[in-house]
């Protein structure tokens, strides 16, 4: 467990338990207690009321928040990033202008954002990457198929 000013990262080595798909995990359908000691500590501290509801409860806690949790799942680890709903990473004027383009929950390519904002291609990509790093946007696809959307 790593704690920062703007987020908490929880890393579980070993990936998902056998037989649990990424989709099932992200929807909170299946749960296997991987670390009984840590689970017991959280239970005793009353941070959890019941085992096996963590993902669903995380998603519910962030349902109306501007920031959303991130679940990075690989074969070797699961990392959950819980951004602070109180701490807001400051955005500069250009980042705010780019973010406003996505206000209608659009999914756009960098060329679309560049055309709307009037920024150069290089500046637009730099701003989009900065917003992805700050968990304001999600990047999907690769190469010419790369699209961006709100988190």
XYZ file of C-alpha atoms in Angstrom:
151
model
C 0.000 0.000 0.000
C 1.506 3.307 -1.144
C 0.033 6.591 0.063
C 0.481 9.889 -1.772
C -1.059 13.338 -1.395
C -3.411 12.772 -4.307
C -3.939 8.988 -4.311
C -3.473 5.598 -2.686
C -2.046 2.680 -4.661
C -2.681 -0.893 -3.579
C -0.604 -3.553 -5.300
C -1.437 -7.224 -5.044
C 1.343 -9.386 -6.472
C 0.375 -12.477 -8.422
C -2.397 -11.292 -10.715
C -5.982 -12.478 -10.540
C -6.785 -15.801 -8.890
C -7.200 -18.758 -11.237
C -10.616 -18.811 -12.873
C -11.425 -15.127 -12.256
C -11.657 -13.050 -15.456
C -10.804 -9.365 -15.671
C -14.444 -8.548 -16.467
C -15.759 -10.508 -13.473
C -13.215 -8.813 -11.213
C -14.031 -5.286 -12.441
C -17.762 -5.855 -12.003
C -17.261 -7.283 -8.516
C -18.952 -10.593 -9.367
C -16.281 -12.858 -7.921
C -13.961 -12.441 -4.988
C -11.216 -14.590 -3.563
C -9.525 -13.383 -0.376
C -5.859 -13.281 -1.393
C -4.312 -11.828 1.737
C -6.219 -13.019 4.840
C -3.872 -11.149 7.214
C -4.391 -7.777 5.523
C -8.109 -8.497 5.132
C -8.393 -9.274 8.851
C -6.559 -6.043 9.784
C -8.956 -3.959 7.658
C -11.918 -5.869 9.111
C -10.773 -5.224 12.706
C -10.201 -1.527 11.929
C -13.749 -1.489 10.536
C -12.499 -0.390 7.089
C -14.405 -3.334 5.620
C -17.679 -4.738 6.864
C -17.745 -7.884 4.796
C -15.240 -9.683 2.602
C -15.698 -9.967 -1.146
C -17.404 -6.635 -1.844
C -14.337 -4.435 -2.317
C -14.484 -3.652 -6.041
C -18.228 -2.968 -5.978
C -17.851 -0.731 -2.936
C -14.923 1.146 -4.490
C -16.920 1.802 -7.659
C -19.949 2.888 -5.627
C -17.845 5.252 -3.495
C -16.566 7.005 -6.631
C -19.864 6.922 -8.560
C -20.490 10.689 -8.320
C -16.859 11.791 -8.048
C -15.024 13.688 -10.777
C -12.089 11.300 -10.417
C -12.376 7.531 -10.792
C -10.340 4.606 -9.468
C -8.022 2.790 -11.849
C -7.606 -0.988 -11.944
C -4.417 -2.142 -13.685
C -4.499 -5.913 -14.109
C -1.644 -8.000 -15.453
C -0.572 -11.625 -15.188
C 1.791 -10.754 -12.336
C -0.037 -8.110 -10.313
C -3.223 -6.172 -9.708
C -2.822 -2.489 -8.869
C -5.741 -0.386 -7.705
C -5.250 3.375 -7.687
C -7.700 5.294 -5.516
C -7.484 9.004 -6.319
C -8.315 11.517 -3.613
C -11.709 13.083 -4.181
C -10.627 16.116 -2.177
C -7.187 16.779 -3.656
C -7.414 18.120 -7.179
C -4.307 18.206 -9.333
C -4.060 21.745 -10.680
C -4.583 22.128 -14.418
C -3.137 24.945 -16.502
C -5.312 27.023 -18.857
C -4.482 24.915 -21.931
C -5.233 21.639 -20.105
C -8.577 23.065 -18.987
C -9.380 24.085 -22.573
C -8.683 20.555 -23.802
C -10.698 19.001 -20.955
C -13.702 21.216 -21.782
C -13.805 19.647 -25.258
C -14.739 16.347 -23.583
C -17.516 17.852 -21.425
C -20.214 16.087 -23.474
C -18.566 12.677 -22.799
C -17.157 12.537 -26.320
C -14.610 10.014 -27.547
C -12.149 11.910 -29.745
C -8.907 11.491 -31.635
C -6.090 13.972 -31.057
C -6.745 15.469 -34.507
C -10.352 16.244 -33.470
C -9.162 17.943 -30.277
C -6.546 19.896 -32.229
C -9.169 21.104 -34.716
C -11.548 22.196 -31.952
C -8.955 23.954 -29.764
C -6.757 25.348 -32.529
C -3.628 23.958 -30.822
C -0.865 22.396 -32.900
C -0.767 18.611 -33.203
C 2.329 18.337 -30.989
C 0.879 20.598 -28.294
C -2.441 18.750 -28.351
C -0.758 15.367 -27.916
C 1.403 16.743 -25.094
C -1.698 18.121 -23.330
C -3.682 14.909 -23.871
C -0.848 12.815 -22.417
C -0.621 15.164 -19.438
C -4.359 14.789 -18.798
C -4.084 10.999 -19.083
C -1.238 11.061 -16.545
C -3.392 13.188 -14.211
C -6.254 10.660 -14.576
C -8.544 13.187 -16.211
C -8.699 11.331 -19.550
C -8.458 7.704 -20.648
C -6.422 6.734 -23.701
C -7.624 3.836 -25.808
C -6.241 2.216 -28.929
C -2.883 2.622 -30.626
C -1.430 4.588 -33.494
C -3.996 6.206 -35.798
C -6.787 4.488 -33.818
C -5.945 6.230 -30.536
C -8.976 7.857 -28.938
C -9.404 9.796 -25.717
C -12.371 10.090 -23.364
C -13.184 11.256 -19.853
C -12.302 8.913 -16.990
